[in-house]
Amino acid sequence: MVEEIKTLTLNGEMISAPASSTILEAAREHNVYIPTLCHLDGLSEVGACRLCMVEIDGNNRLQPACVTRVEENMVVKTTSPRLNKYRRMIIELLFAEGNHICSVCVVNGHCELQEIGYKVGMDHVRFDYLHQDKKVDASHDRFVLDHNRCVLCQRCVRVCDEIEAAHTWDIAGRGIDTFVITDLAMPWGASTSCTSCGKCTLVCPTGALFEKGKPVTSLSKNRDFLQYIVNAREKNEWIKK
């Protein structure tokens, strides 16, 4: 069955995309950059980080590109002074809420939060730092969870549930007291469901999850495994590309 094609305007240019596509997928197909932290190809969408918000003509509210489907004759803007201001504010708030000190972070130079900060032009934080005293869980034999650097993107929760099928990770608490947990808020090292596969550390966009004993220069995160597994499951392709 041939999928219906939608025609829309993206940043002033006419494009077409399958009706099942999100605005984010259509934009990336046409090499248009939209920043994201919670989105990762191969995982379900949660629309948590709100960095991918776009403007759609006829709608005064910004819409998340990762969960909004393309529509016929839709007119979308992925960049504007309003969007740039909004995205920079989000990044500044993440830096103010957590303890993201790049110079001493294990993924300095490999961090998606840091990279987006550069792209949105964040040269300082205008909000008061909370300096929260969050825990670091190093109870696992191989991995570490630093709550200070977690941005609650939920990639670890989804990859553990959807790819590894272990469902070790979850979210607990509300508002500013929200945090990721393993099993029923047990120390990671005491988790009975964790398979120690390390997929959560590979999809984490910051230094919140990382492997012990690795030099900083080797902590770039190779996520090719995710698309390989998705292709194997959905297309029965068992070949690494």
XYZ file of C-alpha atoms in Angstrom, residues 22-192:
171
model
C 6.401 14.149 12.146
C 7.578 17.678 11.422
C 10.943 16.710 12.914
C 11.307 13.745 10.560
C 10.286 15.842 7.552
C 12.721 18.585 8.517
C 15.634 16.186 8.953
C 14.803 14.515 5.656
C 15.354 17.937 4.069
C 18.489 18.710 6.092
C 16.796 21.289 8.320
C 18.228 21.289 11.850
C 15.887 21.317 14.849
C 17.516 20.872 18.296
C 16.352 18.004 20.519
C 17.482 16.277 23.690
C 14.769 13.700 24.355
C 14.373 12.520 20.735
C 16.534 9.658 19.511
C 15.936 7.656 16.336
C 14.744 4.185 17.283
C 12.978 5.192 20.506
C 9.383 6.302 21.040
C 8.638 10.009 21.383
C 7.795 11.683 24.690
C 8.027 15.394 23.803
C 9.789 16.067 27.098
C 12.570 18.553 26.373
C 10.480 21.053 24.346
C 13.541 22.192 22.398
C 12.015 21.134 19.077
C 9.094 23.575 19.328
C 8.184 25.171 15.992
C 5.807 27.854 14.765
C 2.808 26.791 12.681
C 0.731 29.385 10.844
C -2.751 29.713 12.314
C -1.677 28.418 15.720
C -0.508 30.906 18.347
C 0.980 28.151 20.489
C 4.354 26.639 19.699
C 4.141 22.952 18.815
C 6.686 20.137 19.451
C 8.039 18.978 16.091
C 8.810 15.464 17.396
C 5.163 14.557 18.077
C 3.296 16.773 15.565
C 2.384 15.086 12.270
C 2.730 16.898 8.966
C -0.509 18.125 7.409
C -1.467 19.245 3.933
C -0.710 22.952 3.308
C 0.850 23.307 6.763
C 3.202 26.299 7.030
C 6.032 25.703 9.513
C 8.907 27.825 10.773
C 11.750 26.058 12.581
C 13.713 29.211 13.325
C 12.676 32.726 14.311
C 13.649 35.258 16.998
C 10.821 33.899 19.173
C 11.989 30.275 18.826
C 15.648 31.157 19.332
C 14.783 33.059 22.514
C 12.634 30.173 23.766
C 15.281 27.492 23.100
C 18.035 29.498 24.747
C 15.830 29.999 27.814
C 15.279 26.216 28.079
C 19.006 25.499 27.900
C 19.771 28.186 30.481
C 17.138 26.751 32.842
C 18.630 23.268 32.493
C 22.060 24.628 33.372
C 20.630 26.611 36.300
C 18.670 23.649 37.701
C 21.424 21.038 37.424
C 25.114 21.166 38.200
C 26.498 21.154 34.678
C 30.103 22.220 35.105
C 31.500 21.270 31.722
C 35.173 21.614 32.624
C 34.970 18.711 35.096
C 32.342 16.621 33.285
C 33.268 13.176 32.014
C 31.643 13.869 28.624
C 33.006 17.381 28.122
C 33.244 17.758 24.355
C 30.824 14.883 23.712
C 27.737 16.324 25.447
C 24.550 17.111 23.480
C 23.449 19.699 26.052
C 26.767 21.480 25.710
C 26.562 21.310 21.907
C 23.057 22.799 21.805
C 24.159 25.495 24.254
C 26.767 26.576 21.720
C 24.246 26.489 18.866
C 21.648 28.654 20.623
C 24.331 31.179 21.545
C 24.245 30.669 25.315
C 27.258 32.625 26.598
C 25.959 32.948 30.173
C 23.009 31.914 32.357
C 20.607 34.678 33.339
C 18.838 32.661 36.043
C 19.945 31.957 39.604
C 21.703 28.612 39.983
C 19.875 26.277 42.356
C 23.063 24.443 43.395
C 21.035 21.404 44.359
C 22.748 18.692 46.366
C 21.812 15.697 44.253
C 23.158 12.195 44.746
C 25.706 10.319 42.696
C 24.963 6.583 42.549
C 28.196 4.649 41.969
C 26.904 1.399 43.477
C 26.920 -0.433 40.128
C 30.060 -2.409 39.320
C 30.474 -0.811 35.882
C 28.359 2.347 35.656
C 27.628 5.609 37.460
C 24.462 7.721 37.694
C 25.030 11.406 38.455
C 21.643 13.007 39.143
C 23.290 16.442 38.969
C 23.703 16.096 35.202
C 20.377 14.423 34.381
C 18.019 16.487 32.171
C 15.112 14.006 32.469
C 15.032 13.276 28.740
C 13.918 9.714 29.592
C 16.102 8.107 26.925
C 17.433 5.662 29.538
C 13.879 4.737 30.558
C 12.805 4.096 26.969
C 15.872 2.212 25.742
C 15.736 -0.055 28.800
C 12.034 -0.718 28.275
C 11.704 -0.728 24.476
C 15.055 -2.170 23.370
C 16.494 -4.167 26.284
C 13.019 -5.049 27.706
C 14.388 -4.918 31.253
C 12.426 -1.861 32.482
C 14.995 -1.141 35.154
C 14.653 2.629 34.791
C 11.654 4.755 35.663
C 10.701 8.267 36.723
C 9.742 9.206 40.293
C 8.659 12.421 42.012
C 7.039 15.567 40.666
C 8.162 18.992 39.512
C 11.636 19.960 40.619
C 11.831 16.768 42.712
C 11.490 14.510 39.657
C 14.355 12.084 39.129
C 15.180 8.792 37.446
C 15.209 5.627 39.538
C 16.260 2.000 39.137
C 13.764 -0.681 40.176
C 11.799 0.676 43.169
C 14.274 3.502 43.909
C 16.941 1.006 44.910
C 20.648 1.735 44.473
C 21.599 0.837 40.885
C 24.037 -1.785 42.124
C 21.250 -3.557 44.024
C 18.923 -3.707 41.027
C 17.820 -7.234 40.181
